[in-house]
Structures are given as structure tokens and as C-alpha cells.
Short mmCIF file of N, CA and C and ligand atoms in Angstrom, two decimals:
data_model
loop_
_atom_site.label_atom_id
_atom_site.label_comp_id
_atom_site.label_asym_id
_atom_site.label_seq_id
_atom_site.Cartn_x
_atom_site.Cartn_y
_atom_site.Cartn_z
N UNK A 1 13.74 8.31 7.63
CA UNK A 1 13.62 8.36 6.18
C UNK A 1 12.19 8.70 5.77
N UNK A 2 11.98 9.50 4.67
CA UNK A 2 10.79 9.92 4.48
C UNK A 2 9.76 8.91 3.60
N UNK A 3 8.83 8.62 3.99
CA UNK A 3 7.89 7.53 3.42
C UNK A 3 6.39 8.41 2.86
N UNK A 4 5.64 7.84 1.95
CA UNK A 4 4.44 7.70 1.37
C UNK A 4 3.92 6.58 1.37
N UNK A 5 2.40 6.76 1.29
CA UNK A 5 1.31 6.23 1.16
C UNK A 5 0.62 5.92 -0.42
N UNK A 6 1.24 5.06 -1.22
CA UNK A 6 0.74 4.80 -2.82
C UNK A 6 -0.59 3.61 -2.70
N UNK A 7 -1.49 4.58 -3.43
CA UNK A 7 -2.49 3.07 -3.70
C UNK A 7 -2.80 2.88 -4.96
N UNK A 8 -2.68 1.48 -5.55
CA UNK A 8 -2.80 1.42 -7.00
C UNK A 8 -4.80 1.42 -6.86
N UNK A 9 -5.72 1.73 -7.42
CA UNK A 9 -7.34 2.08 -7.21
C UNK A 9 -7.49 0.96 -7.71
N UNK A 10 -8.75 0.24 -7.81
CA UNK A 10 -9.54 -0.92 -8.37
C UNK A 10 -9.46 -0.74 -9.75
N UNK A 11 -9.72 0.03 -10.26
CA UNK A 11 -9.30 -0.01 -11.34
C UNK A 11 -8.18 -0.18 -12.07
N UNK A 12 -6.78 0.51 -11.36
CA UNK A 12 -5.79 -0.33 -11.81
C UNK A 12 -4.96 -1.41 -11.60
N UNK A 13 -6.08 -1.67 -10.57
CA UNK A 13 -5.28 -3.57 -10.32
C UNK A 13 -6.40 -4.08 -10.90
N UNK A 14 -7.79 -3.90 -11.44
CA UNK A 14 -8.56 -4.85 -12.66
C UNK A 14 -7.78 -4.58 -14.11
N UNK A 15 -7.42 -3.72 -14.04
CA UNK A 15 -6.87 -3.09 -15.91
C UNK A 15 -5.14 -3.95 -16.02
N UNK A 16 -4.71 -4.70 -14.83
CA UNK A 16 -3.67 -5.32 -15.16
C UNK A 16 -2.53 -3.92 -15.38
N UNK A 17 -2.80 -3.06 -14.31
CA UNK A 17 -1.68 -2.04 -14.30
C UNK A 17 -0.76 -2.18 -13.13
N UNK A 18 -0.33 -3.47 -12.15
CA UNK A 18 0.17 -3.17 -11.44
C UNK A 18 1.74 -3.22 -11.58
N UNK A 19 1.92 -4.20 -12.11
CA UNK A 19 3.99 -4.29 -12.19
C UNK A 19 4.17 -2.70 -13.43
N UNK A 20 3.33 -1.99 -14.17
CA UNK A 20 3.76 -1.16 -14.52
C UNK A 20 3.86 0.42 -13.90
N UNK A 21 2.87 -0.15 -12.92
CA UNK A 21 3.10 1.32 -11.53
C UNK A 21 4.49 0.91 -10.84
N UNK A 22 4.75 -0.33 -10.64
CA UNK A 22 5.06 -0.71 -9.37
C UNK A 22 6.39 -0.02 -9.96
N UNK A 23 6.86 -0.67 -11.36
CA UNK A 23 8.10 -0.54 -11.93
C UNK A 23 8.56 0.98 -11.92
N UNK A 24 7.61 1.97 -11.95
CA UNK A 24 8.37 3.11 -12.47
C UNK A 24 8.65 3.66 -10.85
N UNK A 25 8.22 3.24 -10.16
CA UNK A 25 8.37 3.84 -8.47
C UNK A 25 9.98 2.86 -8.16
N UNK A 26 10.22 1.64 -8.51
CA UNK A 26 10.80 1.06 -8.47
C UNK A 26 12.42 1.52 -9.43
N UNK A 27 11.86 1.73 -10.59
CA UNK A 27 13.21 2.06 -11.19
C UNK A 27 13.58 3.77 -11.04
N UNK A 28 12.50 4.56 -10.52
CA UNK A 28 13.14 5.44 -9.74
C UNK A 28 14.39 5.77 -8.73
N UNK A 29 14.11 4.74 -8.33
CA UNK A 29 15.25 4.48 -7.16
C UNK A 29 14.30 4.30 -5.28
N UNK A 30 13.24 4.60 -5.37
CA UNK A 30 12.32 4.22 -4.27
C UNK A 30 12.28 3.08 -3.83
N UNK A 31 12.22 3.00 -2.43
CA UNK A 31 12.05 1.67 -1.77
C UNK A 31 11.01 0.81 -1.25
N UNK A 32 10.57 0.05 -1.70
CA UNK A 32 9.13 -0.68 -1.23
C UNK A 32 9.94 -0.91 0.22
N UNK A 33 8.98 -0.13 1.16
CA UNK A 33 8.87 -1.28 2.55
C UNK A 33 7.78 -1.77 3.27
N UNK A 34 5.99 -1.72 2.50
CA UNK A 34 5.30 -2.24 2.63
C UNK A 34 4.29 -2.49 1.73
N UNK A 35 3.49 -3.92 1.57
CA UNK A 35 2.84 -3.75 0.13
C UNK A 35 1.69 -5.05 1.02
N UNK A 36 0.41 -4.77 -0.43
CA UNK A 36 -0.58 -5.78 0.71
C UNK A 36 -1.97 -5.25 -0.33
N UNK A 37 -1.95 -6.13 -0.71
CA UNK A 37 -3.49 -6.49 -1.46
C UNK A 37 -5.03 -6.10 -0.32
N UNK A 38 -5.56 -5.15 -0.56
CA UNK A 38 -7.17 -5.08 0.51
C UNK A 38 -8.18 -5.15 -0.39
N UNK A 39 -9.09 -5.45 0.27
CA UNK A 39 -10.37 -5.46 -0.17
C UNK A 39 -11.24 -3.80 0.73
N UNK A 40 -10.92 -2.69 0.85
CA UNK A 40 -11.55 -2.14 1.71
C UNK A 40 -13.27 -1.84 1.39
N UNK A 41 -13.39 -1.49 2.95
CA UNK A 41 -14.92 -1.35 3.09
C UNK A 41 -15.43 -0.10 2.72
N UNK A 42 -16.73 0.37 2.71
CA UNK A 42 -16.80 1.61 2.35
C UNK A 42 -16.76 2.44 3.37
N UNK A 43 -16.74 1.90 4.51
CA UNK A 43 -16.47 2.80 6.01
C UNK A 43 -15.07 3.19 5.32
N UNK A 44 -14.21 2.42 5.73
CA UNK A 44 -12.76 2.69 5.53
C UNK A 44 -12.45 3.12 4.23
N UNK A 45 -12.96 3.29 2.68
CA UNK A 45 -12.80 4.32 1.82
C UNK A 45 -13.31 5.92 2.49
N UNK A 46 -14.26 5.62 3.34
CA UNK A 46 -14.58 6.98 3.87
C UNK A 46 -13.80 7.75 4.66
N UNK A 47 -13.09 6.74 5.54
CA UNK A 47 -11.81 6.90 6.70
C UNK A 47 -10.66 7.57 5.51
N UNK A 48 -10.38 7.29 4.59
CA UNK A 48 -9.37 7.47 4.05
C UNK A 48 -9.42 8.85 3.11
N UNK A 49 -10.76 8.89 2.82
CA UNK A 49 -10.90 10.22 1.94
C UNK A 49 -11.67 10.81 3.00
N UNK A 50 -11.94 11.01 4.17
CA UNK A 50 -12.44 12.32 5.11
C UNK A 50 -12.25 13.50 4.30
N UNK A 51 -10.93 13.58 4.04
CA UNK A 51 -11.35 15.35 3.84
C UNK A 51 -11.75 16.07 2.68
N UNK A 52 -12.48 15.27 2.00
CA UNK A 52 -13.31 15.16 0.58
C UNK A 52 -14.83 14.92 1.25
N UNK A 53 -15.16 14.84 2.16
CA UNK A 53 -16.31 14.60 2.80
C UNK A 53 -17.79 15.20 1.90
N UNK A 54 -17.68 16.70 2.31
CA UNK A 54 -18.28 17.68 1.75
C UNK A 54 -18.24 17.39 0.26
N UNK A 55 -17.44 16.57 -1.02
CA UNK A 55 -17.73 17.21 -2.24
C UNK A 55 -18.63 16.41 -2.97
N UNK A 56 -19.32 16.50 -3.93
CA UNK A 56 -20.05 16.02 -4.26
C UNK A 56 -19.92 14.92 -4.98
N UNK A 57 -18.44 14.06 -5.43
CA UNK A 57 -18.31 12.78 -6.04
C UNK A 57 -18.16 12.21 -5.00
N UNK A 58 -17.86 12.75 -3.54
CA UNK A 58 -17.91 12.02 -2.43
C UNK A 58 -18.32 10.22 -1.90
N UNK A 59 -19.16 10.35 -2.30
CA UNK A 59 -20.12 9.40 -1.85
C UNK A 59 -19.91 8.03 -3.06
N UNK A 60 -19.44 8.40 -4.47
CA UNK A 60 -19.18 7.61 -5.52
C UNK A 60 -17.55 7.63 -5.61
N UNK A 61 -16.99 8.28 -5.25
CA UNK A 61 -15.60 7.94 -5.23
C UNK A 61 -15.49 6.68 -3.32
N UNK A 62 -16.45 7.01 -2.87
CA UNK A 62 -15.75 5.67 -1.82
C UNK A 62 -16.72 4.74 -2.33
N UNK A 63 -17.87 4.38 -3.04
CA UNK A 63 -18.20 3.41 -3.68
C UNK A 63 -17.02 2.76 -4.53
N UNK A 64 -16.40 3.65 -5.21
CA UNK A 64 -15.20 3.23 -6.58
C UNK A 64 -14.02 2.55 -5.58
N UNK A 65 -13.71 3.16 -4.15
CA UNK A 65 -12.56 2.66 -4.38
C UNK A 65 -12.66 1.48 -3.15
N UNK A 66 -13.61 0.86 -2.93
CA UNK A 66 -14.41 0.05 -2.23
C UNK A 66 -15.21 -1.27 -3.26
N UNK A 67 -14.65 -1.05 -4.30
CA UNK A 67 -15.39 -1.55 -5.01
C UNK A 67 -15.00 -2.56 -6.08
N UNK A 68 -13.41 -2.95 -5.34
CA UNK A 68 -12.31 -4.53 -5.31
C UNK A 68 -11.20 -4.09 -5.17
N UNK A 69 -10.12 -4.99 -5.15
CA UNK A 69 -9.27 -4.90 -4.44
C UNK A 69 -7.89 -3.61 -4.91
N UNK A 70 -7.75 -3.13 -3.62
CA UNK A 70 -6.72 -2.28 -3.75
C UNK A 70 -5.17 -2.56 -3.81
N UNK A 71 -4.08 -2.23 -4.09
CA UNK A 71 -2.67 -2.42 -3.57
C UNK A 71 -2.29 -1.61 -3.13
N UNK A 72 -2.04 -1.56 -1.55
CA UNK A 72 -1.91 -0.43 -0.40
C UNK A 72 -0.22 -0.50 -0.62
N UNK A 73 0.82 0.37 -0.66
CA UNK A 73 2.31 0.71 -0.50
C UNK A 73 2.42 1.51 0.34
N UNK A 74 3.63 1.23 1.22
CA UNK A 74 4.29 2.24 1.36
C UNK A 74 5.74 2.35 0.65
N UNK A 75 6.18 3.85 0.07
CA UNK A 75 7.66 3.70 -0.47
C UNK A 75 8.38 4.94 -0.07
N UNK A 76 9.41 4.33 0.20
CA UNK A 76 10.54 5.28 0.86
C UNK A 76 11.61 6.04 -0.04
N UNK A 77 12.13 7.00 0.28
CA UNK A 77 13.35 7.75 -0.48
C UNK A 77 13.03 9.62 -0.20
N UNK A 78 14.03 9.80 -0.22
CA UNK A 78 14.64 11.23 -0.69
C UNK A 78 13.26 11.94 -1.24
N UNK A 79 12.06 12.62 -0.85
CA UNK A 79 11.80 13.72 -1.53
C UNK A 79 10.86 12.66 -2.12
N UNK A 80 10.83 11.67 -1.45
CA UNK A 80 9.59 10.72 -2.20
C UNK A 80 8.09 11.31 -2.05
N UNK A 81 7.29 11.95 -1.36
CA UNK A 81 6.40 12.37 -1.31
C UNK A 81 6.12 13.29 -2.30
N UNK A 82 6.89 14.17 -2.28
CA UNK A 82 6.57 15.25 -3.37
C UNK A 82 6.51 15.04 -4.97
N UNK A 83 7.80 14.43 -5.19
CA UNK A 83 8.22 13.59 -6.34
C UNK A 83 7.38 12.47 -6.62
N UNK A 84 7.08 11.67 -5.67
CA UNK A 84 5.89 10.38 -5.94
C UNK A 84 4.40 11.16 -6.81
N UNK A 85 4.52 12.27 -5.98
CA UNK A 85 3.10 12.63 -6.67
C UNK A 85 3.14 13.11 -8.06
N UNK A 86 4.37 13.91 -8.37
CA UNK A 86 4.96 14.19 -9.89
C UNK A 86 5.00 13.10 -10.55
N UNK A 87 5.24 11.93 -10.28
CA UNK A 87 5.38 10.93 -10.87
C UNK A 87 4.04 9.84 -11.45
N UNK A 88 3.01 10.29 -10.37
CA UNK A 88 1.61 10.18 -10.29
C UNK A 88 1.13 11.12 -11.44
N UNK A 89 1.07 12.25 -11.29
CA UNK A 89 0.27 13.27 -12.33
C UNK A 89 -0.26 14.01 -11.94
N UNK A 90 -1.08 14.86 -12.47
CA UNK A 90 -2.54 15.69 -11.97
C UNK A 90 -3.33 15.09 -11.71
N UNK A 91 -3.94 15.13 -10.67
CA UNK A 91 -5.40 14.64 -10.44
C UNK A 91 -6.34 14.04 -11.35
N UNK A 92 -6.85 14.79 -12.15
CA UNK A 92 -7.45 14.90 -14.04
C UNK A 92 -6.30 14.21 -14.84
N UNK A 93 -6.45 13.21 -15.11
CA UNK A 93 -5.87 12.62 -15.87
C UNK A 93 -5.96 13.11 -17.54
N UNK A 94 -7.42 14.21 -17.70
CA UNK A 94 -7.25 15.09 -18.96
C UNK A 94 -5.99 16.14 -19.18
N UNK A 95 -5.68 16.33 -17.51
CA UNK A 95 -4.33 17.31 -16.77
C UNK A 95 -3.26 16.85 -17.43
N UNK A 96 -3.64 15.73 -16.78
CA UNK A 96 -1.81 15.06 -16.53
C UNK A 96 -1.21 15.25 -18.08
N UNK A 97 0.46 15.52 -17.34
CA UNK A 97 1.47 15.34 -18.66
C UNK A 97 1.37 14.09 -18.78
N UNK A 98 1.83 14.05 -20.80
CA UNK A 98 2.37 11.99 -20.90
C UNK A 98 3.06 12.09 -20.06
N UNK A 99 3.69 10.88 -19.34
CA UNK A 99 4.87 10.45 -18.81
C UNK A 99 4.17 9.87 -17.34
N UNK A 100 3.75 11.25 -17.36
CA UNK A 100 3.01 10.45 -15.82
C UNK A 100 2.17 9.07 -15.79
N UNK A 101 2.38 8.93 -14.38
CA UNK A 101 1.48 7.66 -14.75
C UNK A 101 -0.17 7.94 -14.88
N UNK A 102 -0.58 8.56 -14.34
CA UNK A 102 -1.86 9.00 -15.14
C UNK A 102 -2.32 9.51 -16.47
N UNK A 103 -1.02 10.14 -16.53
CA UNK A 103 -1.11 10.92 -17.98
C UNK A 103 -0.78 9.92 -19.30
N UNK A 104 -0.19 8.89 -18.81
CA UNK A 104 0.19 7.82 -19.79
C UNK A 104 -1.04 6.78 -19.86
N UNK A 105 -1.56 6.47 -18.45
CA UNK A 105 -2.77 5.31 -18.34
C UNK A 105 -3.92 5.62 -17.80
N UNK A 106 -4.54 6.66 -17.66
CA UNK A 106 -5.87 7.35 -17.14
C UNK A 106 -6.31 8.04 -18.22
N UNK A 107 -8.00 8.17 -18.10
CA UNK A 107 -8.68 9.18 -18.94
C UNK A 107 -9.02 10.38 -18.15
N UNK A 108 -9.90 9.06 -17.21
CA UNK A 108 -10.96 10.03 -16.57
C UNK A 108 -10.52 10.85 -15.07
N UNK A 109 -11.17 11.55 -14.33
CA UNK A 109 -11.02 11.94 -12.79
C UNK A 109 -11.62 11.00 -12.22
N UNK A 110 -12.16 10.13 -12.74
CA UNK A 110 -12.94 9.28 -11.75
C UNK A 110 -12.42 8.32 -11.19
N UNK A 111 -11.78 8.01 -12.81
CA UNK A 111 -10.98 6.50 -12.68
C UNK A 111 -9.61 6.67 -13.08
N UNK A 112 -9.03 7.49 -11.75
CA UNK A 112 -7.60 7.73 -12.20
C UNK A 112 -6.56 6.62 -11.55
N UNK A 113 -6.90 5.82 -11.29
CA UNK A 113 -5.99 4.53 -11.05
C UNK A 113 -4.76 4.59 -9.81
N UNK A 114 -4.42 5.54 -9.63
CA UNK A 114 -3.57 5.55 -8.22
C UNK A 114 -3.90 6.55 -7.21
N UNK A 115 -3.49 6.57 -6.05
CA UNK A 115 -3.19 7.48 -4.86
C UNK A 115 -2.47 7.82 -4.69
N UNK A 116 -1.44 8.89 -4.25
CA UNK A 116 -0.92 8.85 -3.30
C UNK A 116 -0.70 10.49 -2.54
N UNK A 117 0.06 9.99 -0.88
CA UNK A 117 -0.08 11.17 -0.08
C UNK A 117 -0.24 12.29 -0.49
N UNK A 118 -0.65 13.65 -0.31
CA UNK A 118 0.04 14.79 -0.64
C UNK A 118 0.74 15.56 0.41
N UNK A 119 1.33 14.89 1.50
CA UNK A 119 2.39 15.73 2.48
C UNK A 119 2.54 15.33 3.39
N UNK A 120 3.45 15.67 4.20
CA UNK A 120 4.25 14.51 5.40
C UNK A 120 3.22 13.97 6.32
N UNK A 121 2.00 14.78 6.86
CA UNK A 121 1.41 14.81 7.48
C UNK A 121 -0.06 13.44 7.20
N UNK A 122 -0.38 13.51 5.54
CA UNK A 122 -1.73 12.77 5.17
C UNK A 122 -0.51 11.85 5.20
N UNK A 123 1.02 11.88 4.79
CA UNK A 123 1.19 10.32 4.31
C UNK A 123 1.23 9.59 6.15
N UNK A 124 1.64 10.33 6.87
CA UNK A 124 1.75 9.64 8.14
C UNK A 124 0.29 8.96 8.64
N UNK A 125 -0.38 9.77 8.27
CA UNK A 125 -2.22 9.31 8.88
C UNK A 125 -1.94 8.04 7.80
N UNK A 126 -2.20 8.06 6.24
CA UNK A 126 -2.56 7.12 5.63
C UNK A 126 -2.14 5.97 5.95
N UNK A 127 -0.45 6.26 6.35
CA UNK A 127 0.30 4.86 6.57
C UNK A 127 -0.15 4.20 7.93
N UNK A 128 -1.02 4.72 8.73
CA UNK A 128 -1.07 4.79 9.99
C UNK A 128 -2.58 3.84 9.75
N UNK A 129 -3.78 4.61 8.69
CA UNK A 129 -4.89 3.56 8.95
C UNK A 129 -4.26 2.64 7.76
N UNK A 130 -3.82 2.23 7.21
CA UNK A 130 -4.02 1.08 6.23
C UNK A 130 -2.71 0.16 6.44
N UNK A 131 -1.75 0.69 7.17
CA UNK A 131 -1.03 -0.43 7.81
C UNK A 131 -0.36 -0.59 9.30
N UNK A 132 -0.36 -2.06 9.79
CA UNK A 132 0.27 -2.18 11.10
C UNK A 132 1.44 -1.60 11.20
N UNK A 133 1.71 -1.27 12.44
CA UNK A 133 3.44 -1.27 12.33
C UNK A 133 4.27 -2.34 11.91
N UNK A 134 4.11 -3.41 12.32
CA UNK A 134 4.44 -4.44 11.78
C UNK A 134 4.82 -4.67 10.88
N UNK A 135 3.82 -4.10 9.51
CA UNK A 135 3.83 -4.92 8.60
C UNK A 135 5.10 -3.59 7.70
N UNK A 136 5.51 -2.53 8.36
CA UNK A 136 6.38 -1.94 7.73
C UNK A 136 7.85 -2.79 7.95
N UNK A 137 8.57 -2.53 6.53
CA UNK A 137 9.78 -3.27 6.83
C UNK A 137 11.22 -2.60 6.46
N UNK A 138 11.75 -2.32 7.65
CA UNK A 138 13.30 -1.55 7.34
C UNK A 138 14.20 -2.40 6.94
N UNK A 139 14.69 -1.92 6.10
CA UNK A 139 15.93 -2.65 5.31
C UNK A 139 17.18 -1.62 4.66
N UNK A 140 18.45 -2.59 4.39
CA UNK A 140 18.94 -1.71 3.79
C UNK A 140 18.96 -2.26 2.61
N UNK A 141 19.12 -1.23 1.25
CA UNK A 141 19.36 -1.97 0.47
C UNK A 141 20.14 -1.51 -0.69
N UNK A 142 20.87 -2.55 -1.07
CA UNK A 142 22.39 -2.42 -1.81
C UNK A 142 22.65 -1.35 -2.99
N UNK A 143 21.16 -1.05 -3.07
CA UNK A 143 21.45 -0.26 -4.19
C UNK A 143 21.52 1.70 -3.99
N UNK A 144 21.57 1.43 -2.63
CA UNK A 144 21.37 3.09 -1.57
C UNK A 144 22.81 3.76 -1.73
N UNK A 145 23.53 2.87 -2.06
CA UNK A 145 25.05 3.97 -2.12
C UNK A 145 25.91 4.11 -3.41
N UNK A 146 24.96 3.69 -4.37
CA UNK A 146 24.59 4.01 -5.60
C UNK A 146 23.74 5.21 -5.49
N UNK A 147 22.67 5.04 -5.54
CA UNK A 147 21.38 6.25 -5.71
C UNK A 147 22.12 7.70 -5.17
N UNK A 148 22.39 7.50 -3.29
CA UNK A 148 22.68 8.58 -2.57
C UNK A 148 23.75 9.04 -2.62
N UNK A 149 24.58 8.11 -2.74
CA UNK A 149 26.57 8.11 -2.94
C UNK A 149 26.33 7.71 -1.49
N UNK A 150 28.36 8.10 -0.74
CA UNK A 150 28.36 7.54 0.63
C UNK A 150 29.40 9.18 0.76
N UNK A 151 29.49 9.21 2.07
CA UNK A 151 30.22 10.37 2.49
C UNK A 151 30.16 11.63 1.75
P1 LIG B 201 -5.63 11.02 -4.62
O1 LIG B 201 -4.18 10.69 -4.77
O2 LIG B 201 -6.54 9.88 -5.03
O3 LIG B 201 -5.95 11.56 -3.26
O4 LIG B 201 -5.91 12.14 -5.72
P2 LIG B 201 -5.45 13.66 -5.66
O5 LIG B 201 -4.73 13.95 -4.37
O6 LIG B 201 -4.74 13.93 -6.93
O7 LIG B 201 -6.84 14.42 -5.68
P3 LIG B 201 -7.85 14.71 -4.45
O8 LIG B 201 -7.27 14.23 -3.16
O9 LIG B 201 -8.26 16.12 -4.55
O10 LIG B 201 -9.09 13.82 -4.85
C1 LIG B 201 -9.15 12.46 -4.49
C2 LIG B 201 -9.78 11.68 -5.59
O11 LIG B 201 -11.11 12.10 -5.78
C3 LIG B 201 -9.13 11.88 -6.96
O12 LIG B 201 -8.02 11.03 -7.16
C4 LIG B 201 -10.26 11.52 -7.89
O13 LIG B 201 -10.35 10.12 -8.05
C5 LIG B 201 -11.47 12.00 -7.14
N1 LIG B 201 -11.87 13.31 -7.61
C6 LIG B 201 -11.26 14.50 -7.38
N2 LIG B 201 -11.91 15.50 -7.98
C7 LIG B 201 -12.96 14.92 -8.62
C8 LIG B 201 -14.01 15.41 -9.42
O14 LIG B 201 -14.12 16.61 -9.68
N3 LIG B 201 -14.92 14.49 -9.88
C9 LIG B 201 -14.81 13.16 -9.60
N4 LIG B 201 -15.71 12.31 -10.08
N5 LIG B 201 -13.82 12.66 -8.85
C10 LIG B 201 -12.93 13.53 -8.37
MG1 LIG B 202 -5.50 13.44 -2.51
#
């Protein structure tokens, strides 16, 4: 099943935005199968944005997102990667359509309040440094043959 990597940013777990991210990934029809409050370091904001290395907010975007606590996800479904990020917004939250969640609760690029993957490949790395195997959890759940149908 195809999974992503969602992070709500310090900023939107200080702004009291989390049950309203959580909800719209949720009443999507997406499946939480891992979730977990961090504090990361600025090594590991660096680990995570590598390939932003080179740009020049570089160095202040892993200050920002190092700079209290994160809510690391992973969520599962159908086309969730691609769609998660539609559901996310533009980058520029000046971008983003309403609806999105940036476009509804972000101003700035700086402080655009979530993450997530952009393709099978970053979400596999992401899910890979910010959680154990462990701590992923397969389930089924009742509401899958509803969403998908059966046969
Ligand atoms: P993420 O989901 O956070 O990875 O955002 P994204 O995939 O929509 O954008 P990208 O990976 O290109 O950039 C990562 C993050 O860097 C963005 O979410 C912004 O917070 C920040 N960022 C990107 N471009 C700019 C910029 O021009 N200025 C500043 N200050 N921050 C930027
Ligand atoms: Mg990105």
C-alpha cells in the first residue's frame, strides 16, 4: 500500500493547527499508521531537507523546523502521495488555492506549516529517517470497503 511522509512544522503545532490538519487527511479517507511528536535537531532538520542544501533559506529553514516540536505521520491510501500534496497546497502559501491546507492557514513560504513527500522515492527515505520500523502500524480498517468497494 502506498504511504507518505506528513509533517505538521513548529509552527503548526504552536498555532494549535493540529486536529485541523489531522482531520482533513483523516476525513479524506487516509490512514494514519504512524504518528509521534519530535523535538528534532538541527543535524536531523538538515538530514531531512539535504536536497535544499545549496539554497539560500537553507540554513534558516532547518533553524525553523528545529525550532520545537514537530508531528512526524505517516498516512496511507490510494494515490496518497500525490493527492496528500494537493491537499497540502503550493509551496507559497501566497500560491496556494483556498481549500488547501496552506492556502486556508499559511501566509508565508517560510512558515508554511506542513510537509509532505513529493514521490515514492523521498516518501520512502523520509519514512525511513524519522521512523522505526516498528513504530509503523498495519491494520485493517473497517472503513476500507467503503472507501475502495470489495471485488
Ligand atoms: P515541503 O513539503 O516542506 O518539502 O515543501 P515543498 O515540497 O512544497 O517545497 P520544497 O521542498 O521546495 O521546500 C521545502 C521548504 O523550504 C518549503 O516548505 C518552505 O518552507 C521552504 N522554502 C522553499 N522555498 C523557499 C523560499 O524561497 N524562501 C524561504 N524562506 N523558504 C522556502
Ligand atoms: Mg519538499
Amino acid at each position: 500500500p502506498e504511504r507518505t511522509f506528513i509533517a505538521i512544522k513548529p509552527d503548526g503545532v504552536q498555532r494549535g493547527l493540529i486536529a485541523e490538519i489531522l482531520s482533513r487527511f483523516e476525513r479524506k479517507g487516509y490512514k494514519l499508521v504512524a504518528i509521534k511528536l519530535v523535538l528534532p535537531s538541527k543535524e536531523f532538520a538538515q538530514k531531512h531537507y539535504h536536497d535544499l542544501k545549496d539554497r539560500p533559506f537553507f540554513d534558516g529553514l532547518c533553524d525553523f523546523l528545529s525550532s520545537g516540536p514537530v508531528l512526524a505521520m505517516v498516512w496511507e491510501g490510494e494515490g496518497v502521495i500525490k493527492y496528500g500534496r494537493k491537499l497540502i497546497g503550493a509551496t507559497d502559501p501566497q500560491k496556494s488555492e483556498p481549500g488547501t491546507i496552506r492556502g486556508d492557514l499559511a501566509v508565508v513560504v517560510g512558515r508554511n506549516i506542513i510537509h509532505g513527500s513529493d514521490g515514492p522515492e523521498t516518501a520512502k527515505d523520509e519514512i525511513a529517517l524519522w521512523f522505526e520500523p516498528t513504530e509503523l502500524v498495519s491494520y485493517t480498517s473497517n472503513a476500507e470497503k467503503w472507501l475502495y468497494g470489495v471485488n
